Amino acid sequence: MKPKLKRVFQCQSCGYISPKWIGKCPDCGAWNSFVEEVIEAESISKKAETARLKTLEDIQPVPISSIKITLSDRLSTGISELDRVLGGGVVRGSLVLIGGDPGIGKSTLLLQATDNLAKKYGRVLYVSGEESLTQIKLRAERLGAISENILLLSETLVEKILDWASEEELNALVVDSIQTVYTEEAMSAPGSVSQIRESATKFINFAKQKGIPVFLIGHVTKEGAIAGPRVLEHLVDTVLYFEGDRGYAYRILRSVKNRFGPTNEIGVFEMTGTGLIEVENPSLIFLSEHSQNSGSAITATIEGTRAILTEIQALVAPSNFGMPRRNFIGVDYQRVNLLVAVLEKRGRINLAGADIFVNVVGGLKITEPSSDLAVISAIVSSFRDIPLHEGMVIFGEVGLSGEIRAISQTEMRLKEASRIGMKHAIIPKSNLERLKEKFNLKIKGVGSINELIEIIGS
Ligand SMILES: Nc1ncnc2c1ncn2[C@@H]1O[C@H](COP(=O)(O)OP(=O)(O)OP(=O)(O)O)[C@@H](O)[C@H]1O
Ligand SMILES: [Mg+2]
């Protein structure tokens, strides 16, 4: 009997289903995201029932103590930055989703990882629904990723891919990309939410059954019929975002969800003609062109498990328009507006008629409030046109009454600063009092922004 089909409209960004087209999704608030899809009318409850009956026979709980963990449950991708972001290698049987803007280097990263995995563990299947085999080969030659054990497949039907893959001996599977593959079980076009969800579920089951890691590449643009991988984030084990400014050669791999490791860990890469190169010392590249002019301050932020030093630049100039311009890149817009207000009210610096620009060098995005003090220092330094001390690192959170609040992991930040060769540090007073270790730095503690402004003026 043919299944009964039903037409619905589904939000392509969150999967919300509506019987008629609507302009704004009531669930996630996305505009113009509804696309007509065909689903089986009776599907959900009936499918669940058959699945339940099927699995009921082989349900067999086991005591937690009887499960053995071996060290080899993680595979090394041979790229240490990627391994670290994954939490020390990729876990067998897990599903890793790597999302990122078009052309950022997703295929490059995974092809390099595929090559390493193939060299170390044996056969790895790389499935591409986007590029022809020759195109992949061209890239592979450029990257020098031509191990014998890389198997390439240009195929988009999930059932075909998995039929072949489950019979063979494989150590990892890469799917480039989840938007281009489709399963016969969902009726809508490839790239739609229901296709992506069904296909991903199949890959998850495959990974768990076979005990090998599966990498899925996903596009994040929300235009046209392509759904963002956000709907997948709940299903998969690990979600990594590959980001970076087109203007820079640096790429940052960030983990936003990880069932087997810390989140917000970052890996830094440089894109070159021969592929992605790991940057082992990110502080050095973010500071490499650091200028000694006014308006530049160096801060130390914690990204995942390590501290990174980076430069924050500010430019304060008299405004020619009635409405002064405020433009902040790499820092939280609301947060910097708040800091400007604190500077005006508590620091008595009149910025009302000034254009203010703030930029984090190197395309890094800082979300930590510990950068407050450096942002303020950069603004004051530019406003007064006084350069800060050479080799000075500044960090601390600023409160609304102009007080400097303590932050976490001071020692780790100071350690990185002295390793890079910094000479001075300005940190919250309360952090200085609690400091246990000795550092090769002249450290000053500040309790309010007025103390900071005084130091900058001296
Ligand atoms: N010869 C080259 N020299 C330097 N960089 C190159 C060269 N060829 C490609 N690149 C870099 O590789 C990037 C493309 O990488 P890749 O194809 O892995 O991206 P992607 O994220 O998979 O893109 P898509 O979303 O289109 O699949 C380009 O944007 C460019 O920066
Ligand atoms: Mg690609």
Coordinates of C-alpha atoms and ligand atoms in Angstrom, one line a residue:
M1 CA 0.0 0.0 0.0
K2 CA 1.3 3.4 -0.9
P3 CA 1.8 5.6 2.1
K4 CA -0.5 8.6 2.5
L5 CA 1.3 11.8 1.7
K6 CA 0.6 15.2 3.3
R7 CA 1.9 18.6 2.3
V8 CA 3.1 20.9 5.1
F9 CA 5.3 23.9 5.4
Q10 CA 8.5 23.5 7.5
C11 CA 10.8 26.1 8.9
Q12 CA 14.2 25.5 7.4
S13 CA 16.1 26.8 10.3
C14 CA 14.4 25.0 13.2
G15 CA 12.1 22.4 11.7
Y16 CA 8.8 23.8 13.0
I17 CA 5.8 22.4 11.0
S18 CA 2.8 24.5 10.0
P19 CA -0.2 23.5 7.8
K20 CA 0.1 26.8 5.9
W21 CA 2.8 29.2 4.8
I22 CA 3.8 31.8 7.3
G23 CA 6.3 34.7 7.1
K24 CA 7.9 34.4 10.5
C25 CA 8.5 31.2 12.4
P26 CA 6.7 31.3 15.7
D27 CA 9.3 29.0 17.2
C28 CA 12.7 30.4 16.3
G29 CA 11.7 33.8 14.9
A30 CA 13.4 33.3 11.5
W31 CA 11.8 35.3 8.6
N32 CA 10.9 33.8 5.3
S33 CA 12.1 30.3 6.3
F34 CA 9.1 28.2 5.4
V35 CA 9.4 25.7 2.5
E36 CA 6.8 23.3 1.3
E37 CA 7.6 19.7 2.1
V38 CA 5.9 16.3 1.7
I39 CA 5.7 14.0 4.6
E40 CA 3.9 10.7 5.3
A41 CA 0.7 11.5 7.1
E42 CA 0.7 8.5 9.5
S43 CA 4.5 8.3 9.7
I44 CA 5.6 9.4 13.1
S45 CA 3.5 7.4 15.5
K46 CA 3.5 4.3 13.3
K47 CA 7.3 4.4 12.6
A48 CA 7.9 4.7 16.3
E49 CA 5.7 1.7 17.1
T50 CA 7.5 -0.6 14.6
A51 CA 10.8 0.6 15.9
R52 CA 9.7 -0.1 19.4
L53 CA 8.6 -3.7 18.6
K54 CA 11.8 -4.3 16.7
T55 CA 14.1 -3.2 19.5
L56 CA 12.1 -4.7 22.3
E57 CA 13.5 -8.2 21.5
D58 CA 17.1 -7.2 21.9
I59 CA 16.9 -4.9 24.9
Q60 CA 19.6 -6.0 27.4
P61 CA 20.8 -3.5 30.0
V62 CA 24.3 -4.0 31.3
P63 CA 25.8 -3.0 34.6
I64 CA 28.0 0.2 34.2
S65 CA 30.9 -1.5 36.0
S66 CA 31.1 -4.2 33.3
I67 CA 31.8 -1.7 30.5
K68 CA 35.4 -1.5 29.6
I69 CA 37.1 1.6 28.3
T70 CA 40.3 1.3 26.4
L71 CA 42.6 4.1 25.5
S72 CA 42.2 3.4 21.8
D73 CA 38.6 4.6 22.0
R74 CA 39.9 7.8 20.6
L75 CA 41.6 8.1 17.2
S76 CA 44.2 10.8 16.6
T77 CA 43.5 12.8 13.4
G78 CA 47.2 13.7 13.2
I79 CA 46.3 17.4 13.4
S80 CA 47.0 18.3 17.0
E81 CA 44.9 21.5 16.9
L82 CA 41.9 19.4 15.7
D83 CA 42.6 16.7 18.2
R84 CA 42.6 19.2 21.0
V85 CA 39.4 20.8 20.0
L86 CA 37.8 17.3 19.9
G87 CA 39.0 16.7 23.4
G88 CA 42.0 14.6 22.7
G89 CA 41.2 12.9 19.4
V90 CA 38.0 11.7 17.9
V91 CA 35.9 9.2 19.8
R92 CA 35.0 5.9 18.0
G93 CA 31.4 5.7 17.2
S94 CA 30.8 9.4 17.5
L95 CA 29.4 11.9 15.0
V96 CA 31.2 15.1 14.5
L97 CA 29.6 18.0 12.6
I98 CA 31.8 20.7 11.2
G99 CA 30.0 23.8 10.0
G100 CA 31.3 26.9 8.4
D101 CA 30.9 29.6 5.7
P102 CA 31.4 28.6 2.1
G103 CA 35.1 28.4 1.1
I104 CA 36.4 28.7 4.6
G105 CA 38.3 25.4 4.3
K106 CA 36.1 22.6 5.6
S107 CA 36.9 20.2 2.9
T108 CA 40.6 21.0 3.1
L109 CA 40.7 20.3 6.9
L110 CA 38.8 17.0 6.6
L111 CA 40.8 15.8 3.6
Q112 CA 44.0 16.4 5.6
A113 CA 42.6 14.6 8.6
T114 CA 41.4 11.8 6.3
D115 CA 44.9 11.4 5.0
N116 CA 46.4 11.2 8.5
L117 CA 43.8 8.7 9.7
A118 CA 44.3 6.6 6.6
K119 CA 48.0 6.5 7.1
K120 CA 47.7 5.6 10.8
Y121 CA 44.7 3.3 11.0
G122 CA 43.9 2.1 7.5
R123 CA 41.0 2.6 5.1
V124 CA 38.9 5.7 5.4
L125 CA 36.0 6.6 3.1
Y126 CA 35.6 10.2 1.9
V127 CA 32.2 10.7 0.4
S128 CA 31.6 13.9 -1.6
G129 CA 28.2 15.0 -2.9
E130 CA 29.6 18.3 -4.0
E131 CA 32.7 17.7 -6.0
S132 CA 33.7 15.2 -8.7
L133 CA 36.5 12.7 -8.0
T134 CA 38.9 14.6 -10.2
Q135 CA 38.3 17.8 -8.2
I136 CA 39.0 16.1 -5.0
K137 CA 42.1 14.5 -6.4
L138 CA 43.3 17.9 -7.5
R139 CA 42.9 19.3 -4.0
A140 CA 44.5 16.1 -2.5
E141 CA 47.5 16.6 -4.7
R142 CA 47.9 20.2 -3.7
L143 CA 47.7 19.1 0.0
G144 CA 49.9 16.1 -0.5
A145 CA 47.0 13.9 0.9
I146 CA 47.3 10.9 -1.4
S147 CA 47.5 8.0 0.9
E148 CA 46.7 4.6 -0.5
N149 CA 44.0 4.0 2.1
I150 CA 41.8 7.0 1.2
L151 CA 38.8 5.7 -0.7
L152 CA 36.8 8.3 -2.6
L153 CA 33.1 8.1 -3.4
S154 CA 31.0 10.6 -5.3
E155 CA 27.5 9.7 -4.3
T156 CA 24.5 11.4 -2.8
L157 CA 22.1 8.6 -1.8
V158 CA 22.6 7.8 1.9
E159 CA 21.3 4.2 1.5
K160 CA 23.8 3.5 -1.2
I161 CA 26.7 4.9 0.8
L162 CA 25.8 3.0 4.0
D163 CA 25.1 -0.3 2.1
W164 CA 28.6 -0.2 0.8
A165 CA 30.2 1.1 4.0
S166 CA 28.6 -1.4 6.4
E167 CA 30.1 -4.3 4.4
E168 CA 33.6 -3.0 4.3
E169 CA 36.3 -2.6 6.8
L170 CA 36.5 1.1 7.5
N171 CA 38.1 3.2 10.2
A172 CA 36.4 6.5 9.6
L173 CA 33.8 8.1 7.3
V174 CA 33.7 11.7 6.0
V175 CA 30.6 13.1 4.4
D176 CA 31.0 16.3 2.4
S177 CA 28.3 17.6 2.9
I178 CA 25.2 16.7 4.8
Q179 CA 23.2 19.2 2.7
T180 CA 23.9 17.4 -0.6
V181 CA 23.1 13.8 0.5
Y182 CA 19.5 12.5 0.6
T183 CA 17.6 9.5 1.8
E184 CA 14.8 7.7 0.1
E185 CA 12.8 7.8 3.3
A186 CA 12.2 11.5 3.4
M187 CA 10.3 12.9 0.4
S188 CA 11.5 16.4 0.3
A189 CA 14.5 17.9 -1.6
P190 CA 18.1 17.4 -0.5
G191 CA 19.1 20.1 1.9
S192 CA 15.7 20.5 3.5
V193 CA 15.3 20.1 7.2
S194 CA 13.6 16.7 7.1
Q195 CA 16.1 15.3 4.7
I196 CA 19.0 16.5 6.8
R197 CA 17.5 15.1 10.0
E198 CA 16.7 11.7 8.5
S199 CA 20.1 11.4 6.8
A200 CA 22.0 12.4 9.9
T201 CA 20.1 9.9 12.0
K202 CA 21.1 7.2 9.6
F203 CA 24.8 8.2 9.9
I204 CA 24.5 8.3 13.7
N205 CA 23.1 4.7 13.8
F206 CA 25.9 3.7 11.4
A207 CA 28.6 5.2 13.6
K208 CA 27.3 3.7 16.7
Q209 CA 26.8 0.2 15.2
K210 CA 30.1 0.1 13.4
G211 CA 32.0 1.9 16.1
I212 CA 33.9 4.3 13.8
P213 CA 33.9 8.1 13.8
V214 CA 31.8 9.9 11.2
F215 CA 32.5 13.4 10.2
L216 CA 29.7 15.5 8.6
I217 CA 30.4 18.8 6.9
G218 CA 27.6 21.3 7.0
H219 CA 27.0 24.7 5.4
V220 CA 25.7 27.4 7.7
T221 CA 24.2 29.8 5.2
K222 CA 20.5 30.1 5.6
E223 CA 19.6 31.2 2.1
G224 CA 17.6 29.2 -0.5
A225 CA 16.7 25.6 0.2
I226 CA 19.8 24.8 2.3
A227 CA 19.1 24.4 5.9
G228 CA 21.7 25.4 8.5
P229 CA 23.2 22.6 10.5
R230 CA 21.7 24.1 13.7
V231 CA 18.8 21.6 13.5
L232 CA 21.4 18.9 13.8
E233 CA 23.2 20.2 16.8
H234 CA 20.9 18.2 19.2
L235 CA 21.5 14.9 17.3
V236 CA 25.2 14.8 17.0
D237 CA 27.9 14.3 19.6
T238 CA 30.2 17.1 18.7
V239 CA 29.7 20.4 16.8
L240 CA 32.7 22.4 15.5
Y241 CA 32.5 25.7 13.8
F242 CA 35.2 26.7 11.4
E243 CA 35.4 30.5 11.2
G244 CA 37.7 33.2 10.1
D245 CA 37.8 36.5 8.3
R246 CA 38.2 36.2 4.6
G247 CA 40.7 39.1 4.8
Y248 CA 43.1 37.0 7.0
A249 CA 44.7 33.7 6.3
Y250 CA 43.9 32.6 9.9
R251 CA 41.1 30.2 10.6
I252 CA 39.7 29.3 13.9
L253 CA 38.1 26.0 14.7
R254 CA 35.8 26.3 17.7
S255 CA 33.9 23.6 19.5
V256 CA 30.4 24.7 20.6
K257 CA 29.1 21.3 21.7
N258 CA 31.2 18.3 22.7
R259 CA 30.0 15.2 24.6
F260 CA 33.6 14.1 25.0
G261 CA 35.6 17.2 25.7
P262 CA 35.5 20.8 26.8
T263 CA 33.5 23.3 24.8
N264 CA 34.8 26.7 23.6
E265 CA 38.2 25.2 22.9
I266 CA 39.8 26.7 19.8
G267 CA 42.3 25.6 17.3
V268 CA 44.1 28.1 15.1
F269 CA 45.2 27.4 11.6
E270 CA 46.7 29.3 8.7
M271 CA 45.5 28.7 5.2
T272 CA 48.3 28.3 2.7
G273 CA 48.6 26.9 -0.8
T274 CA 49.6 23.5 0.5
G275 CA 46.7 23.4 3.0
L276 CA 46.0 24.3 6.6
I277 CA 49.0 24.7 8.9
E278 CA 48.5 24.4 12.6
V279 CA 49.5 27.6 14.5
E280 CA 51.0 26.3 17.8
N281 CA 51.6 29.8 19.2
P282 CA 48.6 31.9 18.4
S283 CA 49.6 34.7 20.8
L284 CA 52.6 35.4 18.6
I285 CA 50.6 35.8 15.4
F286 CA 47.9 37.9 16.9
L287 CA 50.6 40.2 18.3
S288 CA 53.1 40.0 15.4
E289 CA 52.3 43.4 14.0
H290 CA 51.4 45.0 17.3
S291 CA 52.1 48.8 17.1
Q292 CA 53.4 51.1 19.7
N293 CA 51.0 53.8 18.9
S294 CA 48.2 55.1 21.1
G295 CA 44.9 53.2 21.1
S296 CA 46.4 49.7 21.3
A297 CA 46.1 47.5 24.3
I298 CA 47.1 43.8 24.8
T299 CA 44.8 41.5 26.7
A300 CA 44.9 37.8 27.6
T301 CA 41.7 35.8 27.0
I302 CA 41.0 32.2 27.9
E303 CA 39.9 30.2 24.9
G304 CA 38.9 26.7 26.1
T305 CA 41.9 25.3 28.0
R306 CA 44.5 27.9 27.1
A307 CA 45.2 31.6 27.3
I308 CA 45.8 33.6 24.2
L309 CA 47.2 37.1 24.0
T310 CA 45.6 39.4 21.6
E311 CA 45.6 43.1 20.7
I312 CA 42.6 45.4 21.0
Q313 CA 42.7 48.6 19.1
A314 CA 40.6 51.7 19.6
L315 CA 40.3 54.9 17.6
V316 CA 38.5 57.9 19.2
A317 CA 38.1 60.9 16.9
P318 CA 35.9 64.0 17.0
S319 CA 32.7 63.4 15.2
N320 CA 31.7 65.5 12.2
F321 CA 28.1 64.4 12.4
G322 CA 25.4 65.1 14.9
M323 CA 25.2 61.4 15.7
P324 CA 28.7 60.0 16.5
R325 CA 29.6 56.7 15.0
R326 CA 30.2 53.6 17.1
N327 CA 31.7 50.6 15.3
F328 CA 33.0 47.6 17.3
I329 CA 34.5 44.5 15.6
G330 CA 35.3 41.3 17.5
V331 CA 33.9 42.5 20.8
D332 CA 30.3 42.5 22.1
Y333 CA 28.6 45.7 20.9
Q334 CA 26.4 46.1 24.0
R335 CA 29.2 45.5 26.3
V336 CA 31.5 48.2 24.7
N337 CA 28.6 50.7 24.8
L338 CA 28.3 50.0 28.5
L339 CA 32.0 50.5 29.0
V340 CA 31.8 53.8 27.2
A341 CA 29.0 54.9 29.5
V342 CA 31.0 53.9 32.5
L343 CA 34.0 55.9 31.2
E344 CA 31.9 59.0 30.8
K345 CA 30.1 58.8 34.1
R346 CA 32.8 57.4 36.4
G347 CA 35.9 58.3 34.6
R348 CA 34.7 61.7 33.7
I349 CA 35.9 61.4 30.1
N350 CA 33.6 63.2 27.7
L351 CA 33.1 60.9 24.7
A352 CA 29.6 62.2 23.7
G353 CA 30.9 64.0 20.6
A354 CA 33.4 61.4 19.5
D355 CA 33.3 58.6 17.0
I356 CA 34.6 55.4 18.6
F357 CA 35.9 52.4 16.7
V358 CA 37.2 49.2 18.5
N359 CA 38.7 46.3 16.7
V360 CA 40.2 43.0 17.8
V361 CA 43.2 42.3 15.6
G362 CA 43.4 39.0 13.7
G363 CA 39.7 38.3 13.4
L364 CA 39.4 36.8 16.9
K365 CA 36.0 37.2 18.6
I366 CA 36.2 37.9 22.3
T367 CA 33.2 37.1 24.5
E368 CA 34.8 37.2 27.9
P369 CA 34.2 40.3 30.1
S370 CA 37.9 40.0 31.2
S371 CA 38.7 42.1 28.1
D372 CA 36.8 45.1 29.6
L373 CA 39.9 46.7 31.1
A374 CA 41.9 46.4 27.8
V375 CA 39.0 47.9 25.8
I376 CA 38.8 50.9 28.2
S377 CA 42.6 51.3 28.2
A378 CA 42.7 51.3 24.4
I379 CA 39.9 53.9 24.3
V380 CA 41.5 56.2 26.9
S381 CA 44.9 55.8 25.3
S382 CA 43.5 56.8 21.9
F383 CA 41.4 59.7 23.4
R384 CA 44.4 61.1 25.2
D385 CA 46.8 60.1 22.4
I386 CA 49.2 58.5 24.9
P387 CA 50.6 55.1 24.0
L388 CA 50.5 52.4 26.7
H389 CA 53.7 51.0 28.2
E390 CA 55.6 48.7 25.9
G391 CA 55.0 45.0 26.7
M392 CA 52.0 45.5 28.9
V393 CA 49.1 43.1 29.2
I394 CA 45.8 44.2 30.7
F395 CA 42.8 42.3 31.9
G396 CA 39.9 42.6 34.3
E397 CA 36.2 43.0 34.4
V398 CA 34.7 46.5 34.8
G399 CA 31.5 47.0 36.9
L400 CA 28.9 49.7 36.4
S401 CA 30.2 51.8 39.3
G402 CA 33.6 51.8 37.7
E403 CA 35.0 49.2 40.0
I404 CA 37.4 46.5 38.7
R405 CA 36.2 43.0 39.4
A406 CA 38.2 39.9 39.9
I407 CA 38.3 37.3 37.0
S408 CA 39.2 33.7 36.8
Q409 CA 42.4 31.9 35.7
T410 CA 44.6 34.9 36.4
E411 CA 47.7 32.6 36.7
M412 CA 47.2 31.0 33.3
R413 CA 46.9 34.4 31.7
L414 CA 50.0 35.7 33.4
K415 CA 52.0 32.6 32.6
E416 CA 51.2 33.0 28.9
A417 CA 52.1 36.8 29.1
S418 CA 55.5 36.1 30.6
R419 CA 56.1 33.3 28.2
I420 CA 55.5 35.6 25.2
G421 CA 57.9 38.1 26.8
M422 CA 55.6 40.7 28.3
K423 CA 57.1 42.9 31.0
H424 CA 54.1 44.6 32.7
A425 CA 50.7 43.5 33.7
I426 CA 47.6 45.4 35.0
I427 CA 45.1 43.2 36.7
P428 CA 42.3 43.5 39.2
K429 CA 43.5 44.4 42.7
S430 CA 41.6 41.5 44.3
N431 CA 43.3 39.1 41.9
L432 CA 46.7 40.4 42.8
E433 CA 46.1 39.8 46.5
R434 CA 45.2 36.2 45.8
L435 CA 48.1 35.5 43.5
K436 CA 50.2 32.5 44.7
E437 CA 52.8 32.1 42.0
K438 CA 55.6 34.4 41.2
F439 CA 55.9 35.7 37.7
N440 CA 58.6 37.4 35.7
L441 CA 56.4 40.5 35.3
K442 CA 55.8 43.8 37.0
I443 CA 52.3 43.4 38.1
K444 CA 50.0 46.3 39.2
G445 CA 46.6 45.8 40.7
V446 CA 43.8 48.3 40.0
G447 CA 40.6 48.7 42.0
S448 CA 38.7 51.3 39.9
I449 CA 38.9 52.7 36.4
N450 CA 40.1 56.0 37.8
E451 CA 43.3 54.2 39.0
L452 CA 43.7 52.8 35.6
I453 CA 43.2 56.2 33.9
E454 CA 45.9 57.6 36.3
I455 CA 48.3 54.9 35.3
I456 CA 47.7 55.5 31.6
G457 CA 48.3 59.3 32.2
S458 CA 51.6 58.7 34.1
Ligands
LIG1 N1 46.1 27.3 -4.3 C1 45.6 27.8 -3.2 N2 46.4 28.5 -2.4 C2 46.0 29.0 -1.3 N3 44.8 28.8 -0.8 C3 44.0 28.1 -1.5 C4 44.3 27.5 -2.7 N4 43.3 26.8 -3.2 C5 42.3 27.0 -2.3 N5 42.7 27.7 -1.3 C6 41.9 28.1 -0.1 O1 41.0 27.0 0.2 C7 39.7 27.6 0.3 C8 38.7 26.6 -0.1 O2 38.8 25.5 0.7 P1 37.7 24.3 0.8 O3 37.3 24.0 -0.6 O4 38.2 23.3 1.7 O5 36.5 25.1 1.5 P2 35.1 24.6 1.9 O6 34.8 25.2 3.2 O7 35.1 23.1 1.8 O8 34.2 25.3 0.8 P3 32.8 24.8 0.3 O9 31.8 25.3 1.3 O10 32.7 25.5 -1.0 O11 32.8 23.3 0.2 C9 39.7 28.8 -0.5 O12 38.8 29.7 0.1 C10 41.1 29.3 -0.3 O13 41.2 30.1 0.9
MG2 MG 33.9 21.8 0.5

